Coordinates of N, CA and C in Angstrom, one line a residue:
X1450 N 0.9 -1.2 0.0 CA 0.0 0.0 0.0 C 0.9 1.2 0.0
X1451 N 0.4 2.1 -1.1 CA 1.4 3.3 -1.2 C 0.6 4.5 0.2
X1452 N 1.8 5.4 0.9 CA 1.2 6.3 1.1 C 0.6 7.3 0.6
X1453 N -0.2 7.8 1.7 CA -1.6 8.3 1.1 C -1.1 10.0 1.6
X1454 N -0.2 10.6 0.6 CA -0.2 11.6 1.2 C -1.0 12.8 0.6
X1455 N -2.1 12.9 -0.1 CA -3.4 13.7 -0.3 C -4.1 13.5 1.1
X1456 N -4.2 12.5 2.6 CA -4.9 12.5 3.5 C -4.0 12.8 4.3
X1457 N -4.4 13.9 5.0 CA -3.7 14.9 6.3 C -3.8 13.9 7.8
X1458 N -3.0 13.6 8.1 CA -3.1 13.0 9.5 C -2.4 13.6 11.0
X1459 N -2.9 13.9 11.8 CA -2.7 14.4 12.5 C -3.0 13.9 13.8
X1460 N -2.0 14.3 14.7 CA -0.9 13.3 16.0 C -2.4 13.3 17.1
X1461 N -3.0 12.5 17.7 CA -4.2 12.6 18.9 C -3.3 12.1 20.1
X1462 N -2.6 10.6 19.9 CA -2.0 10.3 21.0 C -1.6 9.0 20.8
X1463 N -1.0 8.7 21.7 CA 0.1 7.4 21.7 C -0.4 6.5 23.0
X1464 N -0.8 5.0 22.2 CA -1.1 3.8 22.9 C -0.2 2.7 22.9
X1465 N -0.3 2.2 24.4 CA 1.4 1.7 24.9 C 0.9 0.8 25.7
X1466 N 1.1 -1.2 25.2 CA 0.5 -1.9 25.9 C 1.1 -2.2 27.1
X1467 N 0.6 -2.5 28.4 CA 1.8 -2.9 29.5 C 1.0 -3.9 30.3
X1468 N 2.0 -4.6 31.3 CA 1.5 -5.6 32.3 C 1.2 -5.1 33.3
X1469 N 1.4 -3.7 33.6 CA 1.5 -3.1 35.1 C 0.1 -2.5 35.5
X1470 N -0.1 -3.0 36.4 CA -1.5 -2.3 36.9 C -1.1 -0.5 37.3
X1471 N -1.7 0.1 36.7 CA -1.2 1.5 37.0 C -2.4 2.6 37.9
X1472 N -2.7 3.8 38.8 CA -3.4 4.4 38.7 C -4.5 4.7 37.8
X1473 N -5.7 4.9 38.5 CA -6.8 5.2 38.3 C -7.1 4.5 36.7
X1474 N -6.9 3.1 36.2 CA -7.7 2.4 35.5 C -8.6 2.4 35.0
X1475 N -9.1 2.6 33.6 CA -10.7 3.0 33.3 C -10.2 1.0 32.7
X1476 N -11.9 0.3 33.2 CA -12.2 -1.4 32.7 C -12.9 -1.4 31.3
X1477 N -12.6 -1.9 30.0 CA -13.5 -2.1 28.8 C -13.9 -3.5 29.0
X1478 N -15.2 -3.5 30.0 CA -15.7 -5.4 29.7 C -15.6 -6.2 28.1
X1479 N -16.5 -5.1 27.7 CA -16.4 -5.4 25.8 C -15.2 -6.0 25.5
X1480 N -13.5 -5.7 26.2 CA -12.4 -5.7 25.2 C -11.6 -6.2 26.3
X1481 N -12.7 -6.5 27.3 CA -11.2 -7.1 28.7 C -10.1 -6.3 28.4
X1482 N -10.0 -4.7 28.6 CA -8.8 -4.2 28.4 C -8.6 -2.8 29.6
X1483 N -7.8 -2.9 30.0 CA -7.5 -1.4 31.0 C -7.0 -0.4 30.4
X1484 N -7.2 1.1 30.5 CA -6.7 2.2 29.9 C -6.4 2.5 31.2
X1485 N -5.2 3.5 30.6 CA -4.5 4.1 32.1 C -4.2 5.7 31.5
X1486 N -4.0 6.6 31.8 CA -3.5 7.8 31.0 C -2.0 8.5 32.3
X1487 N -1.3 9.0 31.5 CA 0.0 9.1 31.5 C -0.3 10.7 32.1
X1488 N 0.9 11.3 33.0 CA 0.1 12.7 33.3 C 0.9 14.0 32.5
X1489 N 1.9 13.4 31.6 CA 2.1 14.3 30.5 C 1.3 14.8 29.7
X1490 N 1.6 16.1 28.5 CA 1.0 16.6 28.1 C 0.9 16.2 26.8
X1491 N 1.6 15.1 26.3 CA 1.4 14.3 25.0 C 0.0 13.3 24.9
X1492 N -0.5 13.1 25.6 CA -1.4 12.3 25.5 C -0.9 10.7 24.9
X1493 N -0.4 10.2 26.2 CA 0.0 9.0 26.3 C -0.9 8.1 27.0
X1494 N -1.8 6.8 26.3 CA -2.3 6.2 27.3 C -1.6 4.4 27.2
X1495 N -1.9 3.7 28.5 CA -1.1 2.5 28.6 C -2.4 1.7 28.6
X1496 N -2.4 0.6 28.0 CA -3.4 -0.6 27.8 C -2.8 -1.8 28.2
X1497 N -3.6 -2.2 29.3 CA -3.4 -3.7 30.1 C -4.5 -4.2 29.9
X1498 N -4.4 -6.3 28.9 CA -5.3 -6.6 28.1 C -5.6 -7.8 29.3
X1499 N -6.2 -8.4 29.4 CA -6.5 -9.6 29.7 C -6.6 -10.6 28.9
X1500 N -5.7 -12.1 29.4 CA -5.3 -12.9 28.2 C -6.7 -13.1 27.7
X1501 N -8.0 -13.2 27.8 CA -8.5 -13.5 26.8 C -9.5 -12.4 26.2
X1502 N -8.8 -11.5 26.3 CA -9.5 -10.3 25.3 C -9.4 -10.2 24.0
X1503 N -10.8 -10.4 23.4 CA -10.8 -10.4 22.2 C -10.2 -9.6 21.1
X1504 N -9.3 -8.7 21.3 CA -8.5 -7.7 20.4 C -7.4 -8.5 19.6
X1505 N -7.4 -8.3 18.6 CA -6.3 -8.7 17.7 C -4.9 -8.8 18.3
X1506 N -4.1 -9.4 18.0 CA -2.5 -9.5 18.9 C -1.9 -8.6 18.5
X1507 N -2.1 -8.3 16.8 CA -1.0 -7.2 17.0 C -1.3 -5.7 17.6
X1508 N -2.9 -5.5 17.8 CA -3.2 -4.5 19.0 C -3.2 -4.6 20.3
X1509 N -2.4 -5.7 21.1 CA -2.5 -6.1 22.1 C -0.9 -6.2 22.4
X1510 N 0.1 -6.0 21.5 CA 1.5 -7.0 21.5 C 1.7 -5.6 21.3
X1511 N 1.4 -4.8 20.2 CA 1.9 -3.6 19.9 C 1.7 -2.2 20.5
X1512 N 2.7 -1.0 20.4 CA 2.2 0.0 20.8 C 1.6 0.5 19.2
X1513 N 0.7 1.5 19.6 CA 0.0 2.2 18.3 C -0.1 3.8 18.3
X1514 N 0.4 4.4 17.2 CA -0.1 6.1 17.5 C -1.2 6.4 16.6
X1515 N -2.1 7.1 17.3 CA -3.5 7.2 17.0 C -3.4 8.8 16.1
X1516 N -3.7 8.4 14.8 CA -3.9 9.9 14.1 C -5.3 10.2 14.1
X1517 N -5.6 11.5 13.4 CA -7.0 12.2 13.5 C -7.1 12.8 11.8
X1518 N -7.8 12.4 11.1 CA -8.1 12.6 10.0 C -9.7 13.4 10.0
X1519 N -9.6 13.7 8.6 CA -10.9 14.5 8.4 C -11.9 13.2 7.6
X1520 N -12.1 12.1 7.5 CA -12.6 11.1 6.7 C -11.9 10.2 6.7
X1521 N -12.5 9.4 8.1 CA -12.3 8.0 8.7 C -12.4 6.7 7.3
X1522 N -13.8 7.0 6.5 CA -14.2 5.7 5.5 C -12.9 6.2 4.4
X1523 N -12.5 7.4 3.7 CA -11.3 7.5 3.1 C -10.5 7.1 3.2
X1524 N -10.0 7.2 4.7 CA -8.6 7.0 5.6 C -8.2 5.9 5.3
X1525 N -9.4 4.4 5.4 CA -9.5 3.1 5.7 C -9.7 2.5 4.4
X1526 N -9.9 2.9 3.5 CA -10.5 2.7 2.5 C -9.2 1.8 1.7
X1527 N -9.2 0.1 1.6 CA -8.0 -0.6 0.7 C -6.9 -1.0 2.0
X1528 N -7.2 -0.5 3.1 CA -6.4 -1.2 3.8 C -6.9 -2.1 5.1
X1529 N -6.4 -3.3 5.5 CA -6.6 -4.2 6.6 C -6.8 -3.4 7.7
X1530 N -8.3 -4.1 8.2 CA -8.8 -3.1 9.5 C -8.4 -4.7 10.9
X1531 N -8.4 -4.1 11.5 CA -8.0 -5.1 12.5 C -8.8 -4.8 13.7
X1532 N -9.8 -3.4 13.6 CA -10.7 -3.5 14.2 C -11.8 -1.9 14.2
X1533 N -13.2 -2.5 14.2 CA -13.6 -1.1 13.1 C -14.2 -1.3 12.0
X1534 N -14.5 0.6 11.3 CA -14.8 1.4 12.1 C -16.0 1.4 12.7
X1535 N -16.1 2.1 14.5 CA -17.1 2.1 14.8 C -17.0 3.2 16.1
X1536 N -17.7 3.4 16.3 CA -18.3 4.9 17.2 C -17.7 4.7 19.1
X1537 N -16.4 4.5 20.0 CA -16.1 3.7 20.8 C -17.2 5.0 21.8
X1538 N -17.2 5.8 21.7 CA -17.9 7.4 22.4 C -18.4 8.2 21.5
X1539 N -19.7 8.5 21.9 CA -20.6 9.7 21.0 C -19.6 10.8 20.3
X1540 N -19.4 10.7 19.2 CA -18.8 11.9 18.3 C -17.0 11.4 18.3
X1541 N -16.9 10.3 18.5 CA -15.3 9.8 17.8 C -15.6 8.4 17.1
X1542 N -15.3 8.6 16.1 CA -14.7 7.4 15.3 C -13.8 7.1 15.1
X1543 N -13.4 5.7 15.1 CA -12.3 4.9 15.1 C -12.3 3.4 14.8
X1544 N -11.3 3.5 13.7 CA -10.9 2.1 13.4 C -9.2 2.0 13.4
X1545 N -8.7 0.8 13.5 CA -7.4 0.6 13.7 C -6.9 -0.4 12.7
X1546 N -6.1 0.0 12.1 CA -5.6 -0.5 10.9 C -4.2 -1.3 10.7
X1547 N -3.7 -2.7 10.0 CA -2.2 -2.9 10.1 C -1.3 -2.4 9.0
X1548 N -0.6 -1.5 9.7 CA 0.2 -0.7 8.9 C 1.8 -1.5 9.2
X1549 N 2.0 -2.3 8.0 CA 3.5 -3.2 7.8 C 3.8 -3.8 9.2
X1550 N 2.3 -4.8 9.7 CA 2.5 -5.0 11.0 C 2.4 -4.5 12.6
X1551 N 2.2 -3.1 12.4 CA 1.9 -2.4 13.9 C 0.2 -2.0 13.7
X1552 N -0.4 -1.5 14.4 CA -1.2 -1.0 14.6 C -1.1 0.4 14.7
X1553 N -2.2 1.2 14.0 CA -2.3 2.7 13.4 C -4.0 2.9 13.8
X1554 N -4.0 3.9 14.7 CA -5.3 4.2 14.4 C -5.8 5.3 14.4
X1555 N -7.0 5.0 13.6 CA -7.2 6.2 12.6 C -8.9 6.8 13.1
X1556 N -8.4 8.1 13.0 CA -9.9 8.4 14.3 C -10.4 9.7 13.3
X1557 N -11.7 9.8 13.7 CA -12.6 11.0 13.0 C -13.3 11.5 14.3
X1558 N -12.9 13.0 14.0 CA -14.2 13.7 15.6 C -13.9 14.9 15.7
X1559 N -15.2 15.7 15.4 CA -15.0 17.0 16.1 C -14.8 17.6 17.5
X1560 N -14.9 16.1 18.2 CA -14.4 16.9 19.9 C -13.3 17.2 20.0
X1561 N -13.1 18.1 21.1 CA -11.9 18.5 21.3 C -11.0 17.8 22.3
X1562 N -10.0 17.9 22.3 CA -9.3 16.8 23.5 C -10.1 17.2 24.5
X1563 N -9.9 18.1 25.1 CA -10.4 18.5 27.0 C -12.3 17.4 26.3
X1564 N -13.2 17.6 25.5 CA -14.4 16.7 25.5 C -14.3 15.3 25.4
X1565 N -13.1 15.2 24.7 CA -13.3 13.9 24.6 C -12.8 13.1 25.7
X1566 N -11.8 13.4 26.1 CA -11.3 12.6 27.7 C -11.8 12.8 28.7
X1567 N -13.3 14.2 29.0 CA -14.1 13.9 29.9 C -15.0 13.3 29.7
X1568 N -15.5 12.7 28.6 CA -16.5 11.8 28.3 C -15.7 10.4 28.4
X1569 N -14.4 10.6 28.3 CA -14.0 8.4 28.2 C -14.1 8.6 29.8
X1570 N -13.6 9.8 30.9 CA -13.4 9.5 31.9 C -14.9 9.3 32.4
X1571 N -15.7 9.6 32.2 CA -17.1 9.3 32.8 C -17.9 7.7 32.2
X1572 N -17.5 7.8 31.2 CA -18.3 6.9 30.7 C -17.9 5.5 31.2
X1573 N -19.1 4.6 31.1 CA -18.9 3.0 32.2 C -17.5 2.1 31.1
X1574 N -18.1 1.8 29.8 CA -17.6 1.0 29.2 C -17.6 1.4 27.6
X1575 N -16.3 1.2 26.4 CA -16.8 1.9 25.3 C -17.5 1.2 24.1
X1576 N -18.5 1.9 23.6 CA -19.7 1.7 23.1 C -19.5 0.6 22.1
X1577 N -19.6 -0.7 21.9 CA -19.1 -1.7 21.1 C -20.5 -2.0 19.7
X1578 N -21.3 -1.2 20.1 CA -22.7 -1.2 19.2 C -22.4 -1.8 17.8
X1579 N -22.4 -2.9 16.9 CA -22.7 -2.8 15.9 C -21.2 -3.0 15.3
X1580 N -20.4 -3.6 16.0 CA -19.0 -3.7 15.8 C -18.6 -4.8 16.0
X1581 N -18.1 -5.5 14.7 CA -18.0 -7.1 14.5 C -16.8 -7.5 14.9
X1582 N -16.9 -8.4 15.9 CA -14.9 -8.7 16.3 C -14.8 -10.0 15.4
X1583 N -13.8 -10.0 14.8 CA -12.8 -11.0 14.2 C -12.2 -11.8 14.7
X1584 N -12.6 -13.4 14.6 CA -11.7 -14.6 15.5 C -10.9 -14.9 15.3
X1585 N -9.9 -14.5 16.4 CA -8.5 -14.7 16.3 C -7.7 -16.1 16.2

């Protein structure tokens, strides 16, 4: 797959799998997976999976940097989705794609950071509605 450089992508944040139980833990039942957020200003978050969470391995083995595009179905459009797209929180889309092996994901949303991280932080679990997992 050639890059796609007519689609603008732009840096949201960096996902970093680990074994370590860390502060203040948000639980995905849906994905058996823990998010942790980092208290830098890069927006780093850490993902602790449970062995039998259904997420693909190389989204579970790998770290992934999440871009922000203006057109999620363009973004994805000819390349292997590994999970996606689908709506994880009201007004962000996201699908995660294998880019030469790692995981890339590719997000659409007019929220702003400060909305959207106080909606993941409130919300119970993320919204898996209508979003077909793949057997690994």
């Amino acid at each position: 797959m050639s890059n796609r450089l007519e689609i603008e992508y732009r840096y949201h944040h960096l996902g970093i799998p680990t074994d370590i139980i860390r502060p203040h833990e948000r639980y995905s039942d849906n994905f058996k997976m823990y998010t942790s957020d980092n208290n830098g200003d890069f927006r780093v978050q850490f993902h602790r999976f449970e062995k039998d969470s259904p997420l693909h391995p190389i989204i579970k083995n790998n770290p992934h940097i999440a871009l922000q595009v203006d057109n999620l179905e363009e973004a994805i459009k000819g390349r292997e989705i590994l999970l996606g797209p689908y709506e994880p929180i009201e007004g962000y889309k996201v699908a995660i794609i294998n880019d030469g092996g790692l995981p890339v994901e590719l997000i659409e949303t007019d929220l702003s950071i400060e909305e959207l991280w106080g909606k993941a932080k409130l919300q119970e679990d993320l919204n898996t509605d209508g979003l077909k997992h793949s057997e690994q």
